PDB file of C-alpha atoms in Angstrom:
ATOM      1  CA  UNK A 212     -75.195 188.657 -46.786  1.00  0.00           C
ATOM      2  CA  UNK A 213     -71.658 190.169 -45.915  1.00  0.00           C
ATOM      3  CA  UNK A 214     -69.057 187.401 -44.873  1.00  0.00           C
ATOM      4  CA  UNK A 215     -65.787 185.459 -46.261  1.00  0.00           C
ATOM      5  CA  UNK A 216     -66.304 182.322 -49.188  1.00  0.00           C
ATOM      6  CA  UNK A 217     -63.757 180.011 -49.286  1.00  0.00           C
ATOM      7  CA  UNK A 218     -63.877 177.852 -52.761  1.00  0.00           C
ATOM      8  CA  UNK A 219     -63.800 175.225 -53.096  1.00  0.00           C
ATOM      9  CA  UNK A 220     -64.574 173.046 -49.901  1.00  0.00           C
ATOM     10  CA  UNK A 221     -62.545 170.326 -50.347  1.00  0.00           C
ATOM     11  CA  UNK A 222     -59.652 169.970 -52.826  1.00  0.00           C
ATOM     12  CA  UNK A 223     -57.794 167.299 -54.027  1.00  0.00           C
ATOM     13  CA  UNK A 224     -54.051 167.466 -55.486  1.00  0.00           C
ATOM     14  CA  UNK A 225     -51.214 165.127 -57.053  1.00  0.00           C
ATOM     15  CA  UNK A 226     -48.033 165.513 -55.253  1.00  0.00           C
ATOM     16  CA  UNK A 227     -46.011 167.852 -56.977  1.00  0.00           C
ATOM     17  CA  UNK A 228     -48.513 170.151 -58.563  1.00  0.00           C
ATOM     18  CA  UNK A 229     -49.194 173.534 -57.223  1.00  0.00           C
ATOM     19  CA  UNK A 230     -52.918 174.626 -56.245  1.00  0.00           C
ATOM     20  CA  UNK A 231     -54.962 178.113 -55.380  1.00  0.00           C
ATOM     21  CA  UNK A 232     -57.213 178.380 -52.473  1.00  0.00           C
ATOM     22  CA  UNK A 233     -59.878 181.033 -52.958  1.00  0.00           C
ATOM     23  CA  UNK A 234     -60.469 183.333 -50.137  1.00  0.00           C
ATOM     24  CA  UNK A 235     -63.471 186.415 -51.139  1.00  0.00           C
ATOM     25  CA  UNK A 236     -64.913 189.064 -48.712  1.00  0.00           C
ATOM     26  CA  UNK A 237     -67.672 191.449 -49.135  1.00  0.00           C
ATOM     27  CA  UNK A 238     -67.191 192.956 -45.552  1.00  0.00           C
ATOM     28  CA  UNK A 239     -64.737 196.135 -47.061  1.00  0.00           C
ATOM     29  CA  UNK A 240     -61.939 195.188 -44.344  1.00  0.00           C
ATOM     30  CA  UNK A 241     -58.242 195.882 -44.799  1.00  0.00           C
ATOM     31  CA  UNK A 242     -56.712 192.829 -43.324  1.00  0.00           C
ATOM     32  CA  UNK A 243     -57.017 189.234 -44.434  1.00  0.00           C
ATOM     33  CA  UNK A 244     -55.351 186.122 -42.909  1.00  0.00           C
ATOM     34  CA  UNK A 245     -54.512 182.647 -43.836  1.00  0.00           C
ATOM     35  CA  UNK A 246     -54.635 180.018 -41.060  1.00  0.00           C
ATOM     36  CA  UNK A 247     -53.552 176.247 -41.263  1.00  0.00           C
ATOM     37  CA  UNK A 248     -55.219 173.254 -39.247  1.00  0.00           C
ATOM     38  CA  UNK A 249     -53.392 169.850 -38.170  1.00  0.00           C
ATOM     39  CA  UNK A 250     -55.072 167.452 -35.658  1.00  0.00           C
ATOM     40  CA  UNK A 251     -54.315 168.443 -32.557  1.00  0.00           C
ATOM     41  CA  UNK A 252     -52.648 171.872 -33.513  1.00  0.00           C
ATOM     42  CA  UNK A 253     -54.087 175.302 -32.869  1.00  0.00           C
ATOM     43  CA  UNK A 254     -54.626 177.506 -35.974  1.00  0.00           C
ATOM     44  CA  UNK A 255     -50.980 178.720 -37.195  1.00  0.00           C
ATOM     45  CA  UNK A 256     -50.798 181.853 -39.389  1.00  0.00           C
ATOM     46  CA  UNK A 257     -49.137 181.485 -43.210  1.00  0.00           C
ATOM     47  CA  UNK A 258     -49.564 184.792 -44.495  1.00  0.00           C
ATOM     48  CA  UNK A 259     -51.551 187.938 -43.910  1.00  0.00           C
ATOM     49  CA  UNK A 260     -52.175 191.363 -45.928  1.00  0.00           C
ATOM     50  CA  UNK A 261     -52.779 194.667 -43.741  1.00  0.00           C
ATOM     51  CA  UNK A 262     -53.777 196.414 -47.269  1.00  0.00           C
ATOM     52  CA  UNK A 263     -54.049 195.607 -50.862  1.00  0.00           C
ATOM     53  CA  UNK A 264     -50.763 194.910 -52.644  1.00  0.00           C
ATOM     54  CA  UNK A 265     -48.741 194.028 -49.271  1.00  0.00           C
ATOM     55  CA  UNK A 266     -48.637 191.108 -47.259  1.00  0.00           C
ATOM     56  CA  UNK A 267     -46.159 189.345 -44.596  1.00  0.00           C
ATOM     57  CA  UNK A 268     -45.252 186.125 -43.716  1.00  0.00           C
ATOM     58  CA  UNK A 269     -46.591 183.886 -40.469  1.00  0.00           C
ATOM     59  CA  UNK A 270     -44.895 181.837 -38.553  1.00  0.00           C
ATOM     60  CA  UNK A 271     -44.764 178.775 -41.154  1.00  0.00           C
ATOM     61  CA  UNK A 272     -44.863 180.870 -44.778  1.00  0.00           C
ATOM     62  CA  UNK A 273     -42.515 178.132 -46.413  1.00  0.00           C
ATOM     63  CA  UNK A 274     -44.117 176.187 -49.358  1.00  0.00           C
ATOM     64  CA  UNK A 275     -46.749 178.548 -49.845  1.00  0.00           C
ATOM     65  CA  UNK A 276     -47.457 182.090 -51.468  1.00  0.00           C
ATOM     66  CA  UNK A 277     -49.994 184.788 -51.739  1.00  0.00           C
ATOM     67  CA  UNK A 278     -51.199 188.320 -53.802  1.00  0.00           C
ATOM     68  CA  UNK A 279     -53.382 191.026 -52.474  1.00  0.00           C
ATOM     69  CA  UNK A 280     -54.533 192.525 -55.674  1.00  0.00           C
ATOM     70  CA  UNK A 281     -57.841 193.700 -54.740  1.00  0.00           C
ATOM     71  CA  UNK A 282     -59.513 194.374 -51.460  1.00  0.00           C
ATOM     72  CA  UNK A 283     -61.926 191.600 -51.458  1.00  0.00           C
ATOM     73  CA  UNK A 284     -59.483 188.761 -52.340  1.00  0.00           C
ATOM     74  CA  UNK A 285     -56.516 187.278 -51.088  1.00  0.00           C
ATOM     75  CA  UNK A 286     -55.759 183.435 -52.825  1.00  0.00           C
ATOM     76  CA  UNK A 287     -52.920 181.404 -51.711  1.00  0.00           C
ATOM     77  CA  UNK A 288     -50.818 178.929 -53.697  1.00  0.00           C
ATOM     78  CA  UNK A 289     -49.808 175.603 -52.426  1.00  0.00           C
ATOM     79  CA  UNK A 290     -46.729 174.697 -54.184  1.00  0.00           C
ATOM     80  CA  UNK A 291     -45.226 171.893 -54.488  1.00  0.00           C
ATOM     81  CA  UNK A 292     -41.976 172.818 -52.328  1.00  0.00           C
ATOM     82  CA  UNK A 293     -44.510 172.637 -49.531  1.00  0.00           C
ATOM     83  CA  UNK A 294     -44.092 169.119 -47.375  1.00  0.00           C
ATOM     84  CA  UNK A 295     -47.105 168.298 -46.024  1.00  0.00           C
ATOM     85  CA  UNK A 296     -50.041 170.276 -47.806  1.00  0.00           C
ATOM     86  CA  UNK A 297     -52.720 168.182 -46.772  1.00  0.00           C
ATOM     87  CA  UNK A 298     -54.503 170.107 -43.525  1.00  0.00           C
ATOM     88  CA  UNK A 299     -57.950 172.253 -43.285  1.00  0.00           C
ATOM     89  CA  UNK A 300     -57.046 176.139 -44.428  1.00  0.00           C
ATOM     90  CA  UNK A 301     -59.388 179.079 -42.820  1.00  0.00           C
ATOM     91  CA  UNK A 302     -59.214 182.387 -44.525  1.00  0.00           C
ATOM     92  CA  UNK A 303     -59.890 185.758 -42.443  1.00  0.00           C
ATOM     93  CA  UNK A 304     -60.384 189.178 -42.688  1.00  0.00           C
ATOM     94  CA  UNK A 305     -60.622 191.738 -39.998  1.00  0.00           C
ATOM     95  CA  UNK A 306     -61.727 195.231 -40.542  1.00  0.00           C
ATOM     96  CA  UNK A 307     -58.389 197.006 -39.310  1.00  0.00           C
ATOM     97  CA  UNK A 308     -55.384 196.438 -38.257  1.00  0.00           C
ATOM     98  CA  UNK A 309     -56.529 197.477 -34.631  1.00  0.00           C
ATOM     99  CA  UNK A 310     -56.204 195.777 -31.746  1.00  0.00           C
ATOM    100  CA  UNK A 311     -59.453 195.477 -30.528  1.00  0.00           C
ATOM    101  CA  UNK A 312     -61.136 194.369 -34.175  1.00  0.00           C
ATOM    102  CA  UNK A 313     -62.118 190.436 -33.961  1.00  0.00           C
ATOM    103  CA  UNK A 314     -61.822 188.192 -36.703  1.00  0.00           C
ATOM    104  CA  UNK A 315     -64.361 186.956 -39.267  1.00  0.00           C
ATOM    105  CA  UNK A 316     -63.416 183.575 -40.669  1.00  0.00           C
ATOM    106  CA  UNK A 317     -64.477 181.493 -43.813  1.00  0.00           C
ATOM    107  CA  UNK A 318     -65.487 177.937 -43.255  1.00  0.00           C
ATOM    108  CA  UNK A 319     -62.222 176.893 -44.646  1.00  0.00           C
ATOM    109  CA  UNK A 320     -60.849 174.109 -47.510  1.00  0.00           C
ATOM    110  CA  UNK A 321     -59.468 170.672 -46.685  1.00  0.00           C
ATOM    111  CA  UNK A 322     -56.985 169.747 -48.914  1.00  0.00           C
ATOM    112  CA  UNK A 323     -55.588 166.383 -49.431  1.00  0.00           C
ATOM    113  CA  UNK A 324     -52.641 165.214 -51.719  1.00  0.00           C
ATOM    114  CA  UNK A 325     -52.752 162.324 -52.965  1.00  0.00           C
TER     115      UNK A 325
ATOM    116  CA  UNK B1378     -43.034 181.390 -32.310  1.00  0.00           C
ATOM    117  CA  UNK B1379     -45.550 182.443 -28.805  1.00  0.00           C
ATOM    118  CA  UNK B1380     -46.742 180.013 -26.623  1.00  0.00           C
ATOM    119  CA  UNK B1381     -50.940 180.108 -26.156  1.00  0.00           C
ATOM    120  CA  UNK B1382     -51.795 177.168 -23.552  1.00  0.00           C
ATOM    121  CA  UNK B1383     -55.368 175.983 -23.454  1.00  0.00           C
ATOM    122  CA  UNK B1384     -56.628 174.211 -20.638  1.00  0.00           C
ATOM    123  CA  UNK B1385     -58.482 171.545 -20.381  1.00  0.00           C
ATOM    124  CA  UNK B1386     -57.972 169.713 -23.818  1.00  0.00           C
ATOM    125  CA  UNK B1387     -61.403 168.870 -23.733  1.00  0.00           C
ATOM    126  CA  UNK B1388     -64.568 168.640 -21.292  1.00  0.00           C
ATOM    127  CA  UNK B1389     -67.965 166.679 -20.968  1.00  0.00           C
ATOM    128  CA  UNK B1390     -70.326 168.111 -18.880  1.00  0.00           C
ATOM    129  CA  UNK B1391     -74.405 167.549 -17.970  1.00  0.00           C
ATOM    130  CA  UNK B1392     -76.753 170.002 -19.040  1.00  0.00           C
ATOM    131  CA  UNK B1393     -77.040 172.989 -16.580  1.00  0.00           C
ATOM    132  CA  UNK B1394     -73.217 172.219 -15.619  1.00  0.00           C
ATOM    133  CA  UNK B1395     -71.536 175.272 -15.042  1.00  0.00           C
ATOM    134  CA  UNK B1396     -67.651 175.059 -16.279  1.00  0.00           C
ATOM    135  CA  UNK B1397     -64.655 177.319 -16.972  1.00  0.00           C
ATOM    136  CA  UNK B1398     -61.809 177.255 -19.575  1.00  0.00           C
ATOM    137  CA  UNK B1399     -58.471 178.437 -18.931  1.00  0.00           C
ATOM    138  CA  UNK B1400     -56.181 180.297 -21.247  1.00  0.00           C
ATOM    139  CA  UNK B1401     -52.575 181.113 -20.628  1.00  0.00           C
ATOM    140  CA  UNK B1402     -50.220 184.007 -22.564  1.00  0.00           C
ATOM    141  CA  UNK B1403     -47.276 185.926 -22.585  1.00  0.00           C
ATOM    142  CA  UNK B1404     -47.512 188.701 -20.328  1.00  0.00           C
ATOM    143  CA  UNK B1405     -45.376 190.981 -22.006  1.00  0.00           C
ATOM    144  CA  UNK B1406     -45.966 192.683 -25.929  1.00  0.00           C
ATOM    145  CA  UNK B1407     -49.923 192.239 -24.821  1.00  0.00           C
ATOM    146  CA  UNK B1408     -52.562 193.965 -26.991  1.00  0.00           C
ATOM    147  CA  UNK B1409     -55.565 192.010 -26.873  1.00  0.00           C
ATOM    148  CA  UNK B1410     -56.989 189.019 -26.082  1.00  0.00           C
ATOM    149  CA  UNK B1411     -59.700 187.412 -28.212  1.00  0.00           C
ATOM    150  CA  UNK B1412     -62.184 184.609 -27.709  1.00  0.00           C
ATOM    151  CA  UNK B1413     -63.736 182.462 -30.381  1.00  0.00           C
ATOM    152  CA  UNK B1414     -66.317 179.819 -30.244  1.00  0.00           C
ATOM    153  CA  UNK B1415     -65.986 177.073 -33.347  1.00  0.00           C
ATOM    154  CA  UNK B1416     -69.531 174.833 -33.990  1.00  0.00           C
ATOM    155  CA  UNK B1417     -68.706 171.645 -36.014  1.00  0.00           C
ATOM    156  CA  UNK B1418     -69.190 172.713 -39.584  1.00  0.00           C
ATOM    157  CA  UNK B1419     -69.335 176.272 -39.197  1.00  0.00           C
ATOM    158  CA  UNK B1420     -66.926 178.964 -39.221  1.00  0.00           C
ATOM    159  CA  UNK B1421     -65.307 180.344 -35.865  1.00  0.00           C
ATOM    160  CA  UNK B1422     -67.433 183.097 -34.403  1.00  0.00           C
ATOM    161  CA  UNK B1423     -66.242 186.185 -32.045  1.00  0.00           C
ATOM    162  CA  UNK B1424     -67.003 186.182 -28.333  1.00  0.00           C
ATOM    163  CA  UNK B1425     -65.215 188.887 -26.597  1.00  0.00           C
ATOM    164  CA  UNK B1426     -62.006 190.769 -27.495  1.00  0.00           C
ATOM    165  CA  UNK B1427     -60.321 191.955 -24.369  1.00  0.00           C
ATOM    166  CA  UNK B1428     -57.377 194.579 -23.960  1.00  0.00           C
ATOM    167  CA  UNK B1429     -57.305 195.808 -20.513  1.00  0.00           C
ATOM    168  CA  UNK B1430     -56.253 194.408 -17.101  1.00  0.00           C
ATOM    169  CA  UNK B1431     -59.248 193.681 -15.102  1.00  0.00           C
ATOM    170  CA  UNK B1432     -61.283 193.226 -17.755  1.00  0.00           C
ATOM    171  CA  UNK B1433     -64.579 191.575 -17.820  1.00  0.00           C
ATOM    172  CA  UNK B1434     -66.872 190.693 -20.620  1.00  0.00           C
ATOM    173  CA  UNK B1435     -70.616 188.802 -20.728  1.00  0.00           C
ATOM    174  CA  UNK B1436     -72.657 187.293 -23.130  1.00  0.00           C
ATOM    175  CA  UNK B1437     -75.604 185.894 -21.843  1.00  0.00           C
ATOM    176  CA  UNK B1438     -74.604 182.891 -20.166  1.00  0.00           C
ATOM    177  CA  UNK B1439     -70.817 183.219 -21.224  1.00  0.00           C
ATOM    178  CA  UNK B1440     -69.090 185.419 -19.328  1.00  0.00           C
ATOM    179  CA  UNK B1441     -64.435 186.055 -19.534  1.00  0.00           C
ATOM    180  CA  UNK B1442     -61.905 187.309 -17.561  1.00  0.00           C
ATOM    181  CA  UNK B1443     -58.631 188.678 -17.985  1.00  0.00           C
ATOM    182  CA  UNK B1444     -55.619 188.965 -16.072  1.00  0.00           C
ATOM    183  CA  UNK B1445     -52.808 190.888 -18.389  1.00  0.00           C
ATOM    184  CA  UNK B1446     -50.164 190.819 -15.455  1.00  0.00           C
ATOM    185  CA  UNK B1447     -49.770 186.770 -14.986  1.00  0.00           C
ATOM    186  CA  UNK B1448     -50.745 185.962 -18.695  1.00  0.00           C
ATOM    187  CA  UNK B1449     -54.525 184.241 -17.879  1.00  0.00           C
ATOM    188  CA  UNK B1450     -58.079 184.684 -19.187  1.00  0.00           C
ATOM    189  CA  UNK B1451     -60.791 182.535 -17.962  1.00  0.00           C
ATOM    190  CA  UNK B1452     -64.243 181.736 -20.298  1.00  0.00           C
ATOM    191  CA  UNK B1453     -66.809 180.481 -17.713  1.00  0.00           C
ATOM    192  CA  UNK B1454     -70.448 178.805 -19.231  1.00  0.00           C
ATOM    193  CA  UNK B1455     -73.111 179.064 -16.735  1.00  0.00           C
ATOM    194  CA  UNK B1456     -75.344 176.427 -16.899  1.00  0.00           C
ATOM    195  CA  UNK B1457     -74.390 174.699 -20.207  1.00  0.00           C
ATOM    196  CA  UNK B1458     -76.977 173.449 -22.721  1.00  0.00           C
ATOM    197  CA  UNK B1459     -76.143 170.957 -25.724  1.00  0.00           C
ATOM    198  CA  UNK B1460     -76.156 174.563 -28.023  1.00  0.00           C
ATOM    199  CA  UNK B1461     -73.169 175.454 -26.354  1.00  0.00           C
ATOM    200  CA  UNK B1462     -71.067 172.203 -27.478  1.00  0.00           C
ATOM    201  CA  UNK B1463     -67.782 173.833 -29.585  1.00  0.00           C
ATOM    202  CA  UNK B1464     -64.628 174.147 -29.519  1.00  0.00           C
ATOM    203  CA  UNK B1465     -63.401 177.431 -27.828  1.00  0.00           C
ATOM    204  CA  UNK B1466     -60.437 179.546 -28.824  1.00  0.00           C
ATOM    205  CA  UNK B1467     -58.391 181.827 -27.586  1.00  0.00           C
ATOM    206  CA  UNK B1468     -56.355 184.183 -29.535  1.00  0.00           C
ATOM    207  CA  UNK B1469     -53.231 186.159 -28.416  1.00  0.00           C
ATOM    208  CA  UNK B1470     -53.203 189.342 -30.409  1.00  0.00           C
ATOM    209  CA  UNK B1471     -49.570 190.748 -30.670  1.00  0.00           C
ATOM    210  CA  UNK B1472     -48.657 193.691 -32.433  1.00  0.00           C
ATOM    211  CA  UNK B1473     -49.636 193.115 -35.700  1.00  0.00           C
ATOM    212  CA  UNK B1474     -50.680 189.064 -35.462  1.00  0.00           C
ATOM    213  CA  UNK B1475     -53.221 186.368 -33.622  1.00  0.00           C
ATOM    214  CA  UNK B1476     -51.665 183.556 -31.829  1.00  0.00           C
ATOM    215  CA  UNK B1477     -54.026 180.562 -31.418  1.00  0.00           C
ATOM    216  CA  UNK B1478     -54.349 178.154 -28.618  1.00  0.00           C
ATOM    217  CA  UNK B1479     -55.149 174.794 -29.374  1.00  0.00           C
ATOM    218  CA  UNK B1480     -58.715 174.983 -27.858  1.00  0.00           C
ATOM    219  CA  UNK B1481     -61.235 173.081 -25.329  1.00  0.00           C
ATOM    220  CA  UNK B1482     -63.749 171.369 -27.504  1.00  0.00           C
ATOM    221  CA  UNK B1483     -66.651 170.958 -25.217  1.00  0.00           C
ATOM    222  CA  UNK B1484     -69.114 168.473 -25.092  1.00  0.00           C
ATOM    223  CA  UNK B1485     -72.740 169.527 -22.979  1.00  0.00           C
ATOM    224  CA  UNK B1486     -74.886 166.276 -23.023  1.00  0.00           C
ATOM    225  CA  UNK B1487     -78.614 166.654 -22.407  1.00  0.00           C
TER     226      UNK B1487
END
């Protein structure tokens, strides 16, 4: 089946250590997105990659960082500069960078520092 | 940062209740507008992806709008069954970017 794993589910982290989310596709599309969750917030973009080996930043990119080595994956790093790392992360890919080209998310990570 | 406004926050309606969500945009640097329906414990899921003025999209019982010119799409769910509980999204596609609203989680009791 073709879709977008997110490893692992739930993560747990010391303040002050750094930590990888996994985000894999098997649906060949260009364009991959990370999204953050906070009660009562929408889903705000960190980083996305239009093609491998080039990404941007979102609208709140501080604290975290990504690669885009190969097509299929696109991990991002919590590090510790970021303030308040615990929230639920989705991971996305969309075939293009068109307009009209939906999104297909992961089921996403919860991560809590503790 | 651009402003997606979802409205209501939330909704409870009787089975075969027909209801309506409202989302609100910038009208200007428009390129699509997206819907999404989000099931507890599952991933978001696309319902329509709209780009033109006027336009009008249906799935079965869910059926959008979209008005590009005052910034508004409406989702409307006729006759709702428990199935269709979620939380809707819209999505605000810029030039290269979504921009989320916050959503209308719905709740259909039978």
């Amino acid at each position: 089946d073709g879709g977008i794993t997110q490893s692992p589910k739930y993560l747990f982290r010391k303040e002050g250590q750094n930590v990888t989310l996994s985000c894999e596709q098997n649906l060949n599309h260009d364009a991959m997105y990370w999204y953050r969750q906070d009660p009562g917030q929408g889903l705000r973009l960190i980083y996305y990659s239009q093609i491998v080996n080039d990404f941007q930043k979102g609208d709140i990119a501080e604290g975290y960082s990504v690669s885009r080595e190969k097509k299929e994956s696109f991990p991002l790093t919590v590090t510790s500069a970021q303030k308040n790392p615990t929230a639920f992360y989705l991971c996305a890919s969309s075939r293009d960078r068109g307009v009209n080209t939906e999104a297909f998310f992961g089921q996403g990570t919860r991560l809590t520092v503790v | 940062i651009l402003n997606v406004e979802q409205s209501p926050q939330s909704l409870h309606v009787q089975e075969g209740d027909s209801t309506n969500f409202t989302c609100s945009f910038p009208s200007s640097n428009f390129y699509a507008l997206h819907w999404y329906r989000w099931e507890t414990a599952k991933s978001p899921e696309a319902l329509f992806v709209m780009t033109l003025n006027g336009d009008e999209k249906k799935k079965g019982r869910i059926s959008a709008t979209l008005n590009t010119k005052e910034g508004y799409s409406y989702l409307y769910i006729k006759g709702s069954q428990p199935e269709d509980s979620a939380t809707y999204l819209c999505a605000f596609r810029g030039y290269s970017t979504l921009t989320f609203g916050k959503g209308t989680m719905l709740l259909v009791s039978p």
